mmCIF file of C-alpha atoms in Angstrom:
data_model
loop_
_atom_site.group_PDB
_atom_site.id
_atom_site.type_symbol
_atom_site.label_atom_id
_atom_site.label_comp_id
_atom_site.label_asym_id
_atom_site.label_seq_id
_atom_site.Cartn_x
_atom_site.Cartn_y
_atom_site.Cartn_z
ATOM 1 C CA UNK A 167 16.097 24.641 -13.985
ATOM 2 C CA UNK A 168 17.454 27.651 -15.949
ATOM 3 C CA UNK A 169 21.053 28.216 -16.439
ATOM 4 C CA UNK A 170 23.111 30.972 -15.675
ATOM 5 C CA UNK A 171 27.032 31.607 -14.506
ATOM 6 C CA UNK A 172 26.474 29.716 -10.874
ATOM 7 C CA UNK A 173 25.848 26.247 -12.127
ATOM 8 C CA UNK A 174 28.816 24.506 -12.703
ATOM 9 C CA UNK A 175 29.515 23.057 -15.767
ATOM 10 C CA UNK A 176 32.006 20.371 -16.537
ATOM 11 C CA UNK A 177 33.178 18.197 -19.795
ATOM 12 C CA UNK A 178 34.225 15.349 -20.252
ATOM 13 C CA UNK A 179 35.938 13.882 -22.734
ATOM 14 C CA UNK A 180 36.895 10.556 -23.026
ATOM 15 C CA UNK A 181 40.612 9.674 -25.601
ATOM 16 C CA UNK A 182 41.515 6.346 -26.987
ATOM 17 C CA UNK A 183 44.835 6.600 -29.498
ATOM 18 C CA UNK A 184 43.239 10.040 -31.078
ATOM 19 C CA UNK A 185 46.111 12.543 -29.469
ATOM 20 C CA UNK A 186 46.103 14.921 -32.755
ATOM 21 C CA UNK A 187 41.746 14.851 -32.983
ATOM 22 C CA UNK A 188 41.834 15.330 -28.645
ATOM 23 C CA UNK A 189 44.654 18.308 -29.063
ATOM 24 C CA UNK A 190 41.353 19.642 -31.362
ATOM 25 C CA UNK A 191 38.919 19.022 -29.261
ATOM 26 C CA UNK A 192 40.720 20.562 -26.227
ATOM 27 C CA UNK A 193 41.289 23.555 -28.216
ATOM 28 C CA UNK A 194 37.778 23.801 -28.191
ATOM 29 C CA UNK A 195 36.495 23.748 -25.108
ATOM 30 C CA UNK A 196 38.908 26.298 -24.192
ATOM 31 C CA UNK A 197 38.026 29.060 -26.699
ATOM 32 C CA UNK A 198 33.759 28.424 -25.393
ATOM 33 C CA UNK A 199 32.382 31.735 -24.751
ATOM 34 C CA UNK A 200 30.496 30.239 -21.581
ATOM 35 C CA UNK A 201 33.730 28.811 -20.449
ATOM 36 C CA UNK A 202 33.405 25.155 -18.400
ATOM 37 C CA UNK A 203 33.997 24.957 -14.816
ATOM 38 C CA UNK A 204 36.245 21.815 -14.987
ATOM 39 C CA UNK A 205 37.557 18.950 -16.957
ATOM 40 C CA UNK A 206 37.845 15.675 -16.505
ATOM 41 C CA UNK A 207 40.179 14.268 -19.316
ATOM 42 C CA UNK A 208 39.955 10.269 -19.270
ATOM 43 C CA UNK A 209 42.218 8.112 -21.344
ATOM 44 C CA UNK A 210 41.404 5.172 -21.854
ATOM 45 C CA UNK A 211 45.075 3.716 -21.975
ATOM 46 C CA UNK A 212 45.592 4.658 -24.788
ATOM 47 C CA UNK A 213 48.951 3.368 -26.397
ATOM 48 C CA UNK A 214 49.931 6.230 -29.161
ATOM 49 C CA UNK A 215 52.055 8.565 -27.090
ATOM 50 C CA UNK A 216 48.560 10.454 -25.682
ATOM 51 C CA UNK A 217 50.020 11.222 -22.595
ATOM 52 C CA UNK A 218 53.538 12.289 -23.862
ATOM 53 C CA UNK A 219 51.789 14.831 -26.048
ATOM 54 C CA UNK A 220 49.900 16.429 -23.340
ATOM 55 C CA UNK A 221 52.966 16.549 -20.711
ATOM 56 C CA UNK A 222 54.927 17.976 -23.714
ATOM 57 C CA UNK A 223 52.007 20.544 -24.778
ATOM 58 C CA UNK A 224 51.817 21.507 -21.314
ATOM 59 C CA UNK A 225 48.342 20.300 -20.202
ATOM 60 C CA UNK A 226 49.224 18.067 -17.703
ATOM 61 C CA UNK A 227 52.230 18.556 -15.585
ATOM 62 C CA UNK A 228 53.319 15.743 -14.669
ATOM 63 C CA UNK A 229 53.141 11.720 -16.519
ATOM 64 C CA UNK A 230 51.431 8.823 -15.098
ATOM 65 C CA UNK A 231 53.923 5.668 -14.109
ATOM 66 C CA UNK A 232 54.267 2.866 -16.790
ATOM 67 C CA UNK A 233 52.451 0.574 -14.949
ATOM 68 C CA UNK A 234 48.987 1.678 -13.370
ATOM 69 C CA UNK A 235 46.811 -0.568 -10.986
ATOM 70 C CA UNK A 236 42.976 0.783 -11.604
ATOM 71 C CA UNK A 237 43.345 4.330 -12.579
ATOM 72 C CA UNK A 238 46.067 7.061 -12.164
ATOM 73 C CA UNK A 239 44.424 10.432 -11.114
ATOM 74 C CA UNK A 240 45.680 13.903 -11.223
ATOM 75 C CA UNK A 241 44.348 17.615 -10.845
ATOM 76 C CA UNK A 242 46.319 19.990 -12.540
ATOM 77 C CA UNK A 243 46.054 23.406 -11.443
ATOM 78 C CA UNK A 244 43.722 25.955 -13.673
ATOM 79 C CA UNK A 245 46.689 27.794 -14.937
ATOM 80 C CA UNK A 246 48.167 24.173 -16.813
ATOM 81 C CA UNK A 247 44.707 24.492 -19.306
ATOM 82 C CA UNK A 248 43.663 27.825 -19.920
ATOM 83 C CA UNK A 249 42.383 28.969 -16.641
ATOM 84 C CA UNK A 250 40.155 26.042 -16.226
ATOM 85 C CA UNK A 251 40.860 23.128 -13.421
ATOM 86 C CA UNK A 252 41.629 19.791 -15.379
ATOM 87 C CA UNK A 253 41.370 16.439 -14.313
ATOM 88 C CA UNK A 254 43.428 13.611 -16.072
ATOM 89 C CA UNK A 255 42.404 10.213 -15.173
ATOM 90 C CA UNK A 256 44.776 7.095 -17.293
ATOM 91 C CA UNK A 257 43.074 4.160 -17.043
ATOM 92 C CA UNK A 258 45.090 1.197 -16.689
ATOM 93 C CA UNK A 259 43.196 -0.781 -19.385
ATOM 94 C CA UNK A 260 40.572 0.637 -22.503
ATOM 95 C CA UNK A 261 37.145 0.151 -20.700
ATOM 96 C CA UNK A 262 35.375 1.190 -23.861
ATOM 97 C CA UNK A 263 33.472 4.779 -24.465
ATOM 98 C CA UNK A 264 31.547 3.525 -21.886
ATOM 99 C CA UNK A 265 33.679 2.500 -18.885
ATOM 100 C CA UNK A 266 35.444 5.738 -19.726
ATOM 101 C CA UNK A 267 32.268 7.962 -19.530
ATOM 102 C CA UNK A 268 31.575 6.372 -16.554
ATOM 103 C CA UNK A 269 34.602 7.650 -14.235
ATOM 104 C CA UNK A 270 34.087 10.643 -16.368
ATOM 105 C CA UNK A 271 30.763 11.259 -14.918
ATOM 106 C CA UNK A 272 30.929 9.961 -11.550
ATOM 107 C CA UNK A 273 34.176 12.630 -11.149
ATOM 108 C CA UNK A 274 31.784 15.420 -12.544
ATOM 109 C CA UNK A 275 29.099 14.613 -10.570
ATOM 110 C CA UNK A 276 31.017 14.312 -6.930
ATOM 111 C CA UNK A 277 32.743 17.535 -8.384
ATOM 112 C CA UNK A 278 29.405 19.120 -8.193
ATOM 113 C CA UNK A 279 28.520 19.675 -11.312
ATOM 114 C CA UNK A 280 25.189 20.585 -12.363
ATOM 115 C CA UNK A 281 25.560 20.354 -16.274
ATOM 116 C CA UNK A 282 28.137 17.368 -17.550
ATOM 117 C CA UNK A 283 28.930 18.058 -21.465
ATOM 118 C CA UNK A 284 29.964 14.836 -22.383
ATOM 119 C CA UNK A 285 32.018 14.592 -26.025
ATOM 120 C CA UNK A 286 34.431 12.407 -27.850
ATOM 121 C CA UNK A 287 37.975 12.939 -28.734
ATOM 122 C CA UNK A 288 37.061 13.392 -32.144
ATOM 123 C CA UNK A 289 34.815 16.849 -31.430
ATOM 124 C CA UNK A 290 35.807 20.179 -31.838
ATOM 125 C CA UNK A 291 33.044 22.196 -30.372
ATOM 126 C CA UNK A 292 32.140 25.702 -31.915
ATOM 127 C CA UNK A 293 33.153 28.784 -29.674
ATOM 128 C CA UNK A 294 29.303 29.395 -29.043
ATOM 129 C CA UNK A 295 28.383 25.834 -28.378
ATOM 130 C CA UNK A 296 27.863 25.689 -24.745
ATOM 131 C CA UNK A 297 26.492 29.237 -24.617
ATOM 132 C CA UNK A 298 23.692 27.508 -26.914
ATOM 133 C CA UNK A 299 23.165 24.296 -25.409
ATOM 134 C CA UNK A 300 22.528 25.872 -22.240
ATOM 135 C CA UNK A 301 19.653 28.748 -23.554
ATOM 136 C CA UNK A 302 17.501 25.227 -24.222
ATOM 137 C CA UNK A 303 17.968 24.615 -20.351
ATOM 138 C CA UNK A 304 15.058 25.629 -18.646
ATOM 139 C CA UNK A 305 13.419 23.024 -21.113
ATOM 140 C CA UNK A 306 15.391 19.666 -20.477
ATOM 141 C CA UNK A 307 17.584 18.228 -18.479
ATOM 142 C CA UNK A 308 19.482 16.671 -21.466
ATOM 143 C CA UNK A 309 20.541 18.486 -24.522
ATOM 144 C CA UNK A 310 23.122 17.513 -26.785
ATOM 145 C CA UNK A 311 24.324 19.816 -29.835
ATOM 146 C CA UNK A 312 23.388 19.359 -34.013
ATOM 147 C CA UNK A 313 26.998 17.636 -35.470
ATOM 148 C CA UNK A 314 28.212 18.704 -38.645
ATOM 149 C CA UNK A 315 30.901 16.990 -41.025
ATOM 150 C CA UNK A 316 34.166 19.220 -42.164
ATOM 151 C CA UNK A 317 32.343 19.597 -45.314
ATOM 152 C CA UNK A 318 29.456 21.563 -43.191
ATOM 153 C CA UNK A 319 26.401 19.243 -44.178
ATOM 154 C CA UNK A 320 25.003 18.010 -40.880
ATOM 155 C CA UNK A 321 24.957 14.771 -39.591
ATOM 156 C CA UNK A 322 21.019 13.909 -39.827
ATOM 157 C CA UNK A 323 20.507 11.914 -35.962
ATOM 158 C CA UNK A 324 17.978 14.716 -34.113
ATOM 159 C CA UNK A 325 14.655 12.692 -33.079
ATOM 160 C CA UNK A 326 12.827 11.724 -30.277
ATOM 161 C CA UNK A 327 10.855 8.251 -30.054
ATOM 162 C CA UNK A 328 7.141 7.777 -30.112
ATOM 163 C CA UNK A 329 5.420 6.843 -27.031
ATOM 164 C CA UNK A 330 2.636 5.136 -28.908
ATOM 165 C CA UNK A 331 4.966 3.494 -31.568
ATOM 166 C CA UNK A 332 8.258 3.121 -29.806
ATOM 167 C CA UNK A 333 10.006 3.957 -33.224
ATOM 168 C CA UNK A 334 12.204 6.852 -33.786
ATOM 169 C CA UNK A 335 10.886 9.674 -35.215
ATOM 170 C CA UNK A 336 13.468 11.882 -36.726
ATOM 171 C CA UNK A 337 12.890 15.614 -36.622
ATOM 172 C CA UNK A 338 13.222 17.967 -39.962
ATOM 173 C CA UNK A 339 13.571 20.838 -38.160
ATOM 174 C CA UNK A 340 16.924 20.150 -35.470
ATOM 175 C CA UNK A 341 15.625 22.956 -33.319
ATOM 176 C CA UNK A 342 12.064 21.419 -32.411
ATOM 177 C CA UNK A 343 10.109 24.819 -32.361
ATOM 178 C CA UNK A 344 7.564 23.628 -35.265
#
């Protein structure tokens, strides 16, 4: 599969009590140069004032109720976030990264997406981010970005595991074109 402007792409990030970190992060999926296709914003119920921020800020329109039975769901329309359609889903209890990821996804995916860029609260994506995870796409069907700390050394995790050893190899050079 090789990318170009018809496949849909869409993030998803999933929040838990980071509001200041997400406003970030949000901030930088707007300002890709390969701009997303959608997002679907999940809280995880968080309890820090998330939600007020982002009704005050302007990204979603509109507050979930108080009390929420499964999930509260809204689109907002593209104009609410930068031109690109947002979905907010508040969970009514913290299902962990992973029960967060997992509405994430399965939105994305009936969405039809073709690429899902999954993240944290606590990423801010570089402008050219996207634009470079998706020139490796003719190669894999799952490609994830090199991290680096505020101080700009990079967070060593790039590997791949052995098929005869079923250890983890890790790789020196991240962009595996030795």
């Amino acid at each position: 599969m090789t990318s170009n402007d018809q496949e849909k792409v869409f993030a998803v990030v999933v929040t838990y009590n980071r509001k200041n970190l997400l406003l970030e992060c949000l901030d930088g999926i707007i300002r890709q140069a390969r701009p997303v296709n959608g997002l679907i914003l999940v809280d995880n119920a968080s309890d820090d004032g998330t939600e007020t921020l982002l009704f005050e800020k302007g990204i979603i329109s509109e507050l979930p109720p108080l009390k929420i039975e499964g999930k509260w769901e809204r689109v907002m329309l593209p104009e609410v976030f930068g031109g690109i359609p947002l979905t907010y889903i508040r969970m009514e209890k913290n299902e962990g990264g992973s029960g967060g990821f997992h509405e994430g996804l399965k939105k994305a995916y009936l969405s039809g997406g073709d690429w899902i860029w999954l993240m944290d609260d606590d990423i801010e994506p570089d402008p050219h981010c996207l634009e470079g995870l998706l020139a490796f796409s003719s190669i894999s069907k799952c490609i994830h970005p090199r991290k680096y700390f505020l101080d700009g050394s990079p967070h060593d995790w790039e590997g791949y595991y052995s098929e005869k050893t079923g250890r983890r190899v890790f790789q020196d050079d991240p962009s595996f074109r030795k």
